[in-house]
Structure formats: structure tokens, C-alpha cells
Amino acid sequence: MDYRSRFKPLLPAAPVVHGGPGSGADDSDSIAYSSYTDFSVSLNPYPVPESVRAAAVRAFSDEALSSYPERYAESFCKRAAEVHNTEVNRVSAFNGISQAVFFLSHLMLDKTSRVLVSGPAYSEYEACGRMTGAEVENLWPDDRHDFIPDTSHLCSRVAEFQPDILWICNPNNPTGALIDAKQMQSVYEACLSAGTLLVIDEAYMNFAAEKDRFSFKGDDCVVMRSMTKDYSLPGLRLGYICAPAEITAALDAVKPPWSVNAAAAAAGIAAFDAAGEYELQWKKLQQEKTVLEAGLSELGFRIVPSAANFILCECPGGAAGCSRIINKLLEQKIMIRDCTSFGLPGYIRLGVRTAEENLSLVNKLKEALI
């Protein structure tokens, strides 16, 4: 039998679309990419605190480089457990949250499984589910204007469909919509009744205003956290989950050993310790987002309310106008996220950057609209 017949039906038709390198016309290598101002990704644009940088540099010392890192990033997991006030055996670290999505899907799902995704959403949830052979359903809110999630509808669908996993990104990517703790509790209880594992991706939660920010607590759900976005460590690839001990133990058994390198683990611990500095950055980003939203609105973009560090907006001129704007900005070495891959043609997502960069973007957009 031709080996291709074994895996082709489970592979996605095309790679999952992301922002960052490879999203523009000629930015596929790191040298070309460095010449762009990248609004297509949703990262903390401010400098990494010196204490975090120093911790990563120490991990590159001759002695550290010639030794294996901790097999399961135990020291990092211990510190993350302290931050979340949970037991260390409920924490597992990964080479970025995308790795956690992959291994959790392959641990929990097969061709008899069902997956429900609260959409629009990060495409890896669906891609990893389909790779296992599972049936995947995307449930969008009836509100296609501000994309406010209808948690009662979500609970009803969980009861009807009885999925093995429900994926929720909170705040949502790409809309920025936030489900509050009370609403999430109702979804969690619906999942418990249906025998569904609730997985909440809180990658953007720290960018929410402090009064709205929380991390969901539930004995029988999975909460995912990324260190690449809020703590500005995308190059080190670091994320973790808080989950039932049985799940973390199973994931540690199947994921590659030493998934988290020594520099990433050290920087992650130092980032938790530098929480005060990061809090100031997150607060500043909220302020800059307000200014950028005002500038975009003046240009005729319809802004979708967002609790996160990015802005989803509908372009003047719909899908055709969106394509024209993206291409004109690429000519100016500016990258923005086309949301067609999210099922939102005519929309773009903009990661908030520094005041100077945001002002430059508004001016370039004004030129692109002429």
C-alpha cells in the first residue's frame, strides 16, 4: 500500500495561516522579515525587562549549553503553579501553546471523537482535531457584528452535540471578545454534564483591563497560557497548561522529552518575577489601543470591541478594499493580518504596537485609502 494513503485524508488541505514571518510578499526569511513593521502578530511590543533577558543569557553560558535542561521544566512548572495558586502536578510546560494544542488533541481524540470550537477561532484547534480523524464543528455567535459569544447557545450545543473537547479562546482570537467568569462557569457546568473536556486558551488574558482579567478555576478543565505574547518571548517558544493531574501526567508521557529548553524555562521564571514591570506595559498597551481605535474609526474602519491587545476591524470597501489595503501596506513594509482564514473576508486584525508605530500605521492607511 502506498504510504501516502495512510495520512492524506487527515492532513489539512493547506498549512494553518498565522501572522509573522511568511505572511507578506517577500518576508519568508528572518533578514527580510526584520525590515517590516509587523501588525499581523499580537505581541507585547515593549522591551523585555533586563532581568528576563539576563536569565536567558545565563542559560546560554558554556556550562548550561553543555548540559541537558530539566526533562519536564520542573522549576518553571513549580513557579507557574505558585502564580496560579495550584498544585505543581496540575501544571505542564510546552514549547509554545501550539504544541500543547497538538498533543492534547492527539491524547484525547480519534476518529470516533467530536470537537466543538467556539468560533471564529485560532485555526490550530480545528486542524489538530481533524488530523486525529475527529468530527469538528465550529459554533459562531449569532451576533456577527460585535461577535459577542452567546454562552447559553454554547451550553445548549454542548448538551446536544456532546463533544469530547470544547475549545474556547478567552479573550477570543481574532475578535477580542471576553467571556466573564460567571458565564464561563455556566459553560463549564454544561461540559461536566455532557462529559466534555473544556479547554480555555487564555493566551491574551493578561492584556485585558485589570478589572476584567481572571484565570478560570475548575478541577476538571484545561486552562492554557502562553508566555510568547504577554511576556514578549515568542522566539523562545514557551507555554503551559493548568489541568487535572491525570491529563498533565499523560501529556508529559507522550510529548518529546526536553520540550522546553533551558533559556525558555529560565526566562519564564524571571518573567513571572518581573510581573510589576509587565503590568505597566500591559496597562500602556490598553491606552495605546484606545488611541489607535480612534484613528482607525476616523478613517472609516468599523471597530469590533476587544478586550485583548489587538483590534479586529471591518475594512471600507469590503473584501476588495481589504485586499487593496493589505497590498499597499506591504509595499510600505507594513504587515497586517488578513482575517479571511478566520472566515472573515473584509476584516483585518491589527496587533497594537508602540505609539510611534501606531501613528505611522494610521498615516499609511490614510494614504492606502486614497
CSV table of C-alpha atoms in Angstrom, one decimal:
chain,number,residue,atom,x,y,z
A,1,MET,CA,0.0,0.0,0.0
A,2,ASP,CA,1.2,3.5,-0.8
A,3,TYR,CA,2.1,5.2,2.5
A,4,ARG,CA,0.5,8.4,1.3
A,5,SER,CA,-2.9,6.8,1.5
A,6,ARG,CA,-2.4,6.4,5.3
A,7,PHE,CA,-2.1,10.1,6.2
A,8,LYS,CA,-3.5,12.2,3.3
A,9,PRO,CA,-7.2,12.2,4.4
A,10,LEU,CA,-6.2,13.5,7.9
A,11,LEU,CA,-4.0,16.3,6.7
A,12,PRO,CA,-5.3,19.9,6.2
A,13,ALA,CA,-5.5,21.0,2.6
A,14,ALA,CA,-3.1,23.8,3.3
A,15,PRO,CA,-0.9,24.9,6.3
A,16,VAL,CA,-2.7,26.8,9.0
A,17,VAL,CA,-2.4,30.6,8.4
A,18,HIS,CA,-0.6,32.6,11.0
A,19,GLY,CA,0.8,36.1,11.2
A,20,GLY,CA,4.5,36.8,11.5
A,21,PRO,CA,7.3,35.7,9.0
A,22,GLY,CA,5.9,34.4,5.8
A,23,SER,CA,2.7,36.5,5.9
A,24,GLY,CA,4.0,39.1,3.5
A,25,ALA,CA,5.1,39.3,-0.1
A,26,ASP,CA,8.9,38.7,0.4
A,27,ASP,CA,9.4,38.2,4.2
A,28,SER,CA,9.9,34.5,4.4
A,29,ASP,CA,13.4,34.7,5.8
A,30,SER,CA,14.5,36.4,9.0
A,31,ILE,CA,16.5,39.1,7.3
A,32,ALA,CA,13.7,40.2,5.1
A,33,TYR,CA,11.2,40.0,7.9
A,34,SER,CA,13.3,42.3,10.1
A,35,SER,CA,12.7,45.1,7.6
A,36,TYR,CA,8.9,45.0,8.2
A,37,THR,CA,6.8,46.6,10.9
A,38,ASP,CA,4.6,43.7,11.9
A,39,PHE,CA,1.0,44.4,13.0
A,40,SER,CA,-0.1,40.9,11.9
A,41,VAL,CA,1.0,39.4,15.2
A,42,SER,CA,-0.4,40.2,18.6
A,43,LEU,CA,2.6,40.5,20.8
A,44,ASN,CA,3.8,42.8,23.6
A,45,PRO,CA,5.9,45.3,21.6
A,46,TYR,CA,7.9,46.7,24.6
A,47,PRO,CA,11.4,45.7,25.5
A,48,VAL,CA,11.9,42.5,27.6
A,49,PRO,CA,12.8,43.5,31.2
A,50,GLU,CA,16.5,43.3,31.8
A,51,SER,CA,16.1,40.7,34.5
A,52,VAL,CA,14.4,38.4,32.0
A,53,ARG,CA,17.0,39.0,29.3
A,54,ALA,CA,19.8,38.3,31.8
A,55,ALA,CA,18.2,35.0,32.9
A,56,ALA,CA,18.0,33.8,29.3
A,57,VAL,CA,21.7,34.9,28.7
A,58,ARG,CA,22.9,32.9,31.7
A,59,ALA,CA,21.2,29.8,30.2
A,60,PHE,CA,23.5,30.3,27.2
A,61,SER,CA,26.7,30.0,29.3
A,62,ASP,CA,29.1,27.3,28.3
A,63,GLU,CA,28.2,25.2,31.2
A,64,ALA,CA,24.5,25.5,30.7
A,65,LEU,CA,24.7,24.8,26.9
A,66,SER,CA,26.7,21.6,27.5
A,67,SER,CA,24.0,20.2,29.9
A,68,TYR,CA,20.5,18.9,29.3
A,69,PRO,CA,17.7,21.1,30.6
A,70,GLU,CA,15.2,19.7,33.1
A,71,ARG,CA,13.2,16.9,31.4
A,72,TYR,CA,9.8,18.5,32.2
A,73,ALA,CA,10.9,22.1,33.0
A,74,GLU,CA,10.1,21.2,36.6
A,75,SER,CA,11.4,24.5,38.1
A,76,PHE,CA,9.3,26.6,35.7
A,77,CYS,CA,6.2,24.5,36.4
A,78,LYS,CA,6.7,25.0,40.1
A,79,ARG,CA,6.8,28.8,39.6
A,80,ALA,CA,3.8,28.7,37.3
A,81,ALA,CA,1.9,26.7,40.0
A,82,GLU,CA,2.7,29.4,42.5
A,83,VAL,CA,1.4,32.1,40.2
A,84,HIS,CA,-1.9,30.2,39.6
A,85,ASN,CA,-2.2,29.0,43.3
A,86,THR,CA,-2.5,25.4,42.2
A,87,GLU,CA,-0.6,22.1,42.8
A,88,VAL,CA,2.5,21.6,40.7
A,89,ASN,CA,1.3,18.3,39.4
A,90,ARG,CA,-1.5,20.2,37.6
A,91,VAL,CA,1.0,22.2,35.5
A,92,SER,CA,2.7,21.0,32.3
A,93,ALA,CA,5.1,23.1,30.2
A,94,PHE,CA,5.3,23.1,26.4
A,95,ASN,CA,7.4,24.5,23.5
A,96,GLY,CA,4.6,27.1,22.9
A,97,ILE,CA,0.9,26.6,23.3
A,98,SER,CA,0.5,25.3,19.8
A,99,GLN,CA,2.5,22.2,20.9
A,100,ALA,CA,0.0,21.8,23.7
A,101,VAL,CA,-2.9,22.0,21.3
A,102,PHE,CA,-1.4,19.3,19.2
A,103,PHE,CA,-0.6,16.8,22.0
A,104,LEU,CA,-3.8,17.4,23.8
A,105,SER,CA,-5.7,16.7,20.6
A,106,HIS,CA,-3.8,13.5,19.9
A,107,LEU,CA,-4.1,12.4,23.5
A,108,MET,CA,-7.9,12.8,23.7
A,109,LEU,CA,-9.2,12.3,20.2
A,110,ASP,CA,-9.6,9.7,17.5
A,111,LYS,CA,-11.9,9.1,14.5
A,112,THR,CA,-14.8,8.4,16.8
A,113,SER,CA,-14.5,11.7,18.6
A,114,ARG,CA,-16.3,15.0,18.3
A,115,VAL,CA,-14.8,18.5,18.8
A,116,LEU,CA,-16.7,21.8,19.2
A,117,VAL,CA,-14.9,25.1,18.6
A,118,SER,CA,-16.3,28.4,19.8
A,119,GLY,CA,-15.6,30.4,16.6
A,120,PRO,CA,-14.3,32.3,14.9
A,121,ALA,CA,-11.1,31.0,16.4
A,122,TYR,CA,-7.4,30.1,16.2
A,123,SER,CA,-7.3,27.5,13.3
A,124,GLU,CA,-5.0,25.0,15.1
A,125,TYR,CA,-7.9,23.8,17.3
A,126,GLU,CA,-9.7,22.6,14.2
A,127,ALA,CA,-6.6,21.5,12.3
A,128,CYS,CA,-5.3,19.3,15.1
A,129,GLY,CA,-8.8,17.8,15.7
A,130,ARG,CA,-9.2,16.9,12.0
A,131,MET,CA,-5.7,15.4,12.0
A,132,THR,CA,-6.9,12.8,14.5
A,133,GLY,CA,-9.9,12.0,12.4
A,134,ALA,CA,-12.3,13.6,14.8
A,135,GLU,CA,-15.5,15.4,13.6
A,136,VAL,CA,-15.1,19.1,14.2
A,137,GLU,CA,-17.9,21.7,14.4
A,138,ASN,CA,-17.4,25.5,14.6
A,139,LEU,CA,-20.1,27.3,16.5
A,140,TRP,CA,-20.2,31.0,15.8
A,141,PRO,CA,-22.3,33.5,17.8
A,142,ASP,CA,-25.5,34.7,16.1
A,143,ASP,CA,-24.1,38.2,16.6
A,144,ARG,CA,-22.0,38.8,13.5
A,145,HIS,CA,-21.5,42.5,14.3
A,146,ASP,CA,-19.6,42.5,17.6
A,147,PHE,CA,-19.2,38.7,17.8
A,148,ILE,CA,-20.3,38.6,21.4
A,149,PRO,CA,-20.4,34.9,22.4
A,150,ASP,CA,-23.8,33.5,23.3
A,151,THR,CA,-22.9,31.2,26.2
A,152,SER,CA,-26.5,29.9,26.6
A,153,HIS,CA,-26.4,28.8,23.0
A,154,LEU,CA,-22.9,27.3,23.5
A,155,CYS,CA,-24.2,25.3,26.6
A,156,SER,CA,-27.2,24.0,24.6
A,157,ARG,CA,-25.0,22.9,21.7
A,158,VAL,CA,-22.7,21.1,24.2
A,159,ALA,CA,-25.7,19.2,25.5
A,160,GLU,CA,-26.9,18.3,22.0
A,161,PHE,CA,-23.5,17.5,20.3
A,162,GLN,CA,-21.8,16.1,23.4
A,163,PRO,CA,-18.3,16.8,22.1
A,164,ASP,CA,-15.2,15.2,23.6
A,165,ILE,CA,-13.5,18.7,23.7
A,166,LEU,CA,-14.8,22.2,23.6
A,167,TRP,CA,-12.2,24.8,22.7
A,168,ILE,CA,-12.7,28.4,23.8
A,169,CYS,CA,-10.2,31.2,23.4
A,170,ASN,CA,-10.8,33.8,26.0
A,171,PRO,CA,-10.4,36.7,25.1
A,172,ASN,CA,-11.2,35.4,21.7
A,173,ASN,CA,-8.7,35.5,18.8
A,174,PRO,CA,-9.5,37.2,16.4
A,175,THR,CA,-12.4,39.2,17.9
A,176,GLY,CA,-11.1,40.1,21.3
A,177,ALA,CA,-14.5,39.2,22.9
A,178,LEU,CA,-14.2,38.2,26.6
A,179,ILE,CA,-16.5,35.7,28.4
A,180,ASP,CA,-16.6,36.7,32.0
A,181,ALA,CA,-16.0,34.3,34.9
A,182,LYS,CA,-19.7,33.8,35.7
A,183,GLN,CA,-20.6,33.0,32.1
A,184,MET,CA,-17.6,30.6,31.8
A,185,GLN,CA,-18.8,28.8,34.9
A,186,SER,CA,-22.1,28.0,33.2
A,187,VAL,CA,-20.2,26.7,30.2
A,188,TYR,CA,-18.0,24.6,32.5
A,189,GLU,CA,-21.0,23.1,34.2
A,190,ALA,CA,-22.6,22.2,30.9
A,191,CYS,CA,-19.4,20.5,29.9
A,192,LEU,CA,-19.3,18.5,33.1
A,193,SER,CA,-22.9,17.3,32.5
A,194,ALA,CA,-22.1,16.3,28.9
A,195,GLY,CA,-18.7,14.6,29.8
A,196,THR,CA,-16.9,17.2,27.7
A,197,LEU,CA,-13.4,18.4,28.4
A,198,LEU,CA,-13.5,22.2,28.4
A,199,VAL,CA,-10.2,23.7,27.2
A,200,ILE,CA,-9.8,27.5,27.7
A,201,ASP,CA,-7.0,29.2,25.8
A,202,GLU,CA,-6.2,32.3,27.9
A,203,ALA,CA,-3.2,33.4,25.8
A,204,TYR,CA,-4.4,37.0,25.7
A,205,MET,CA,-5.9,37.3,29.2
A,206,ASN,CA,-3.2,39.5,30.7
A,207,PHE,CA,-3.8,42.1,28.0
A,208,ALA,CA,-7.4,42.6,29.3
A,209,ALA,CA,-8.0,45.5,31.6
A,210,GLU,CA,-7.1,44.5,35.2
A,211,LYS,CA,-10.7,44.8,36.4
A,212,ASP,CA,-11.8,42.2,33.8
A,213,ARG,CA,-8.8,39.9,34.0
A,214,PHE,CA,-9.1,36.4,35.5
A,215,SER,CA,-7.9,32.8,35.1
A,216,PHE,CA,-10.7,30.3,35.2
A,217,LYS,CA,-10.6,27.8,38.1
A,218,GLY,CA,-12.1,24.4,37.6
A,219,ASP,CA,-10.9,21.0,38.8
A,220,ASP,CA,-11.9,19.2,35.5
A,221,CYS,CA,-10.9,21.6,32.8
A,222,VAL,CA,-7.7,22.7,31.0
A,223,VAL,CA,-6.5,26.3,31.1
A,224,MET,CA,-3.8,27.2,28.6
A,225,ARG,CA,-1.4,30.1,29.0
A,226,SER,CA,1.2,31.4,26.5
A,227,MET,CA,4.4,33.2,27.6
A,228,THR,CA,5.1,34.3,24.0
A,229,LYS,CA,2.6,37.2,23.7
A,230,ASP,CA,2.1,39.0,27.0
A,231,TYR,CA,5.7,38.3,28.2
A,232,SER,CA,7.1,39.0,24.8
A,233,LEU,CA,9.1,35.7,24.5
A,234,PRO,CA,8.0,34.4,21.0
A,235,GLY,CA,11.5,33.5,20.0
A,236,LEU,CA,11.9,31.1,23.0
A,237,ARG,CA,8.6,29.3,22.5
A,238,LEU,CA,7.1,28.8,25.9
A,239,GLY,CA,3.6,28.0,27.2
A,240,TYR,CA,2.0,25.9,29.9
A,241,ILE,CA,-1.3,24.4,31.0
A,242,CYS,CA,-3.2,24.0,34.3
A,243,ALA,CA,-5.2,20.8,34.2
A,244,PRO,CA,-6.2,17.7,36.1
A,245,ALA,CA,-3.1,15.8,37.2
A,246,GLU,CA,-4.2,12.8,35.2
A,247,ILE,CA,-4.0,14.9,32.0
A,248,THR,CA,-0.7,16.6,32.8
A,249,ALA,CA,0.9,13.2,33.6
A,250,ALA,CA,-0.4,11.7,30.3
A,251,LEU,CA,0.8,14.7,28.3
A,252,ASP,CA,4.3,14.5,30.0
A,253,ALA,CA,4.4,10.9,29.0
A,254,VAL,CA,3.7,11.5,25.3
A,255,LYS,CA,5.3,14.8,24.5
A,256,PRO,CA,9.0,14.8,23.5
A,257,PRO,CA,11.4,15.0,26.5
A,258,TRP,CA,13.1,18.3,27.0
A,259,SER,CA,10.4,20.1,25.0
A,260,VAL,CA,11.3,23.4,26.9
A,261,ASN,CA,14.9,24.5,26.5
A,262,ALA,CA,16.9,25.9,29.4
A,263,ALA,CA,16.8,29.5,28.2
A,264,ALA,CA,13.0,29.5,27.8
A,265,ALA,CA,12.5,28.0,31.3
A,266,ALA,CA,14.8,30.5,32.9
A,267,ALA,CA,13.3,33.4,31.1
A,268,GLY,CA,9.8,32.2,32.0
A,269,ILE,CA,10.6,32.1,35.7
A,270,ALA,CA,12.2,35.6,35.5
A,271,ALA,CA,9.2,36.9,33.7
A,272,PHE,CA,6.8,35.8,36.4
A,273,ASP,CA,9.2,37.5,38.9
A,274,ALA,CA,9.1,40.7,36.8
A,275,ALA,CA,5.3,40.9,37.0
A,276,GLY,CA,5.3,44.5,38.1
A,277,GLU,CA,7.2,45.7,35.0
A,278,TYR,CA,4.9,43.7,32.7
A,279,GLU,CA,1.8,45.1,34.4
A,280,LEU,CA,2.9,48.6,33.4
A,281,GLN,CA,3.5,47.5,29.8
A,282,TRP,CA,0.0,45.9,29.6
A,283,LYS,CA,-1.6,49.0,31.0
A,284,LYS,CA,0.2,51.2,28.5
A,285,LEU,CA,-0.9,48.9,25.6
A,286,GLN,CA,-4.6,49.4,26.7
A,287,GLN,CA,-4.0,53.2,26.5
A,288,GLU,CA,-2.4,52.9,23.1
A,289,LYS,CA,-5.2,50.7,21.8
A,290,THR,CA,-7.8,53.3,22.6
A,291,VAL,CA,-5.8,55.9,20.6
A,292,LEU,CA,-5.3,53.5,17.7
A,293,GLU,CA,-9.0,52.6,17.7
A,294,ALA,CA,-9.9,56.3,17.4
A,295,GLY,CA,-7.6,56.8,14.5
A,296,LEU,CA,-9.0,53.8,12.7
A,297,SER,CA,-12.6,54.9,13.2
A,298,GLU,CA,-11.8,58.3,11.7
A,299,LEU,CA,-10.6,56.6,8.6
A,300,GLY,CA,-13.9,54.6,8.3
A,301,PHE,CA,-12.9,51.3,9.7
A,302,ARG,CA,-15.6,49.6,11.8
A,303,ILE,CA,-14.1,48.6,15.1
A,304,VAL,CA,-15.1,45.3,16.9
A,305,PRO,CA,-14.9,45.8,20.7
A,306,SER,CA,-11.8,44.0,22.0
A,307,ALA,CA,-10.6,43.1,25.5
A,308,ALA,CA,-7.2,42.0,24.1
A,309,ASN,CA,-4.1,43.7,22.6
A,310,PHE,CA,-5.4,43.6,19.1
A,311,ILE,CA,-8.2,45.2,17.1
A,312,LEU,CA,-10.5,43.4,14.6
A,313,CYS,CA,-11.9,45.9,12.1
A,314,GLU,CA,-14.0,45.8,9.0
A,315,CYS,CA,-12.4,47.5,6.1
A,316,PRO,CA,-14.0,50.2,3.9
A,317,GLY,CA,-14.8,48.6,0.6
A,318,GLY,CA,-15.3,45.0,2.0
A,319,ALA,CA,-13.1,42.2,0.8
A,320,ALA,CA,-11.8,44.0,-2.3
A,321,GLY,CA,-10.9,47.1,-0.2
A,322,CYS,CA,-9.2,44.8,2.4
A,323,SER,CA,-7.0,43.2,-0.3
A,324,ARG,CA,-6.0,46.5,-1.7
A,325,ILE,CA,-5.1,47.9,1.7
A,326,ILE,CA,-3.0,44.9,2.6
A,327,ASN,CA,-1.1,45.0,-0.6
A,328,LYS,CA,-0.5,48.8,-0.4
A,329,LEU,CA,0.8,48.4,3.2
A,330,LEU,CA,3.1,45.5,2.1
A,331,GLU,CA,4.7,47.9,-0.4
A,332,GLN,CA,5.4,50.2,2.6
A,333,LYS,CA,6.9,47.2,4.6
A,334,ILE,CA,4.0,47.0,7.0
A,335,MET,CA,2.2,43.7,7.7
A,336,ILE,CA,-1.3,43.3,8.9
A,337,ARG,CA,-3.4,40.2,9.4
A,338,ASP,CA,-5.9,39.3,6.7
A,339,CYS,CA,-8.8,37.6,8.5
A,340,THR,CA,-10.1,35.6,5.6
A,341,SER,CA,-8.5,32.5,7.1
A,342,PHE,CA,-10.7,33.0,10.2
A,343,GLY,CA,-13.8,33.1,7.9
A,344,LEU,CA,-13.9,36.9,8.0
A,345,PRO,CA,-13.2,38.2,4.5
A,346,GLY,CA,-13.1,42.0,4.5
A,347,TYR,CA,-11.7,42.2,8.0
A,348,ILE,CA,-8.2,42.8,9.3
A,349,ARG,CA,-6.7,42.2,12.7
A,350,LEU,CA,-4.1,44.7,14.0
A,351,GLY,CA,-1.8,44.0,16.9
A,352,VAL,CA,-1.3,47.2,19.0
A,353,ARG,CA,2.3,48.4,18.9
A,354,THR,CA,4.1,51.5,20.2
A,355,ALA,CA,2.6,55.0,19.9
A,356,GLU,CA,5.0,55.9,17.2
A,357,GLU,CA,4.4,52.8,15.2
A,358,ASN,CA,0.6,53.1,15.6
A,359,LEU,CA,0.6,56.7,14.4
A,360,SER,CA,2.7,55.6,11.3
A,361,LEU,CA,0.2,52.9,10.6
A,362,VAL,CA,-2.8,55.3,10.7
A,363,ASN,CA,-1.0,57.6,8.3
A,364,LYS,CA,-0.1,54.8,5.9
A,365,LEU,CA,-3.7,53.6,6.0
A,366,LYS,CA,-4.9,57.1,5.2
A,367,GLU,CA,-2.6,57.0,2.1
A,368,ALA,CA,-3.8,53.5,1.1
A,369,LEU,CA,-7.4,54.6,1.2
A,370,ILE,CA,-6.9,57.4,-1.3
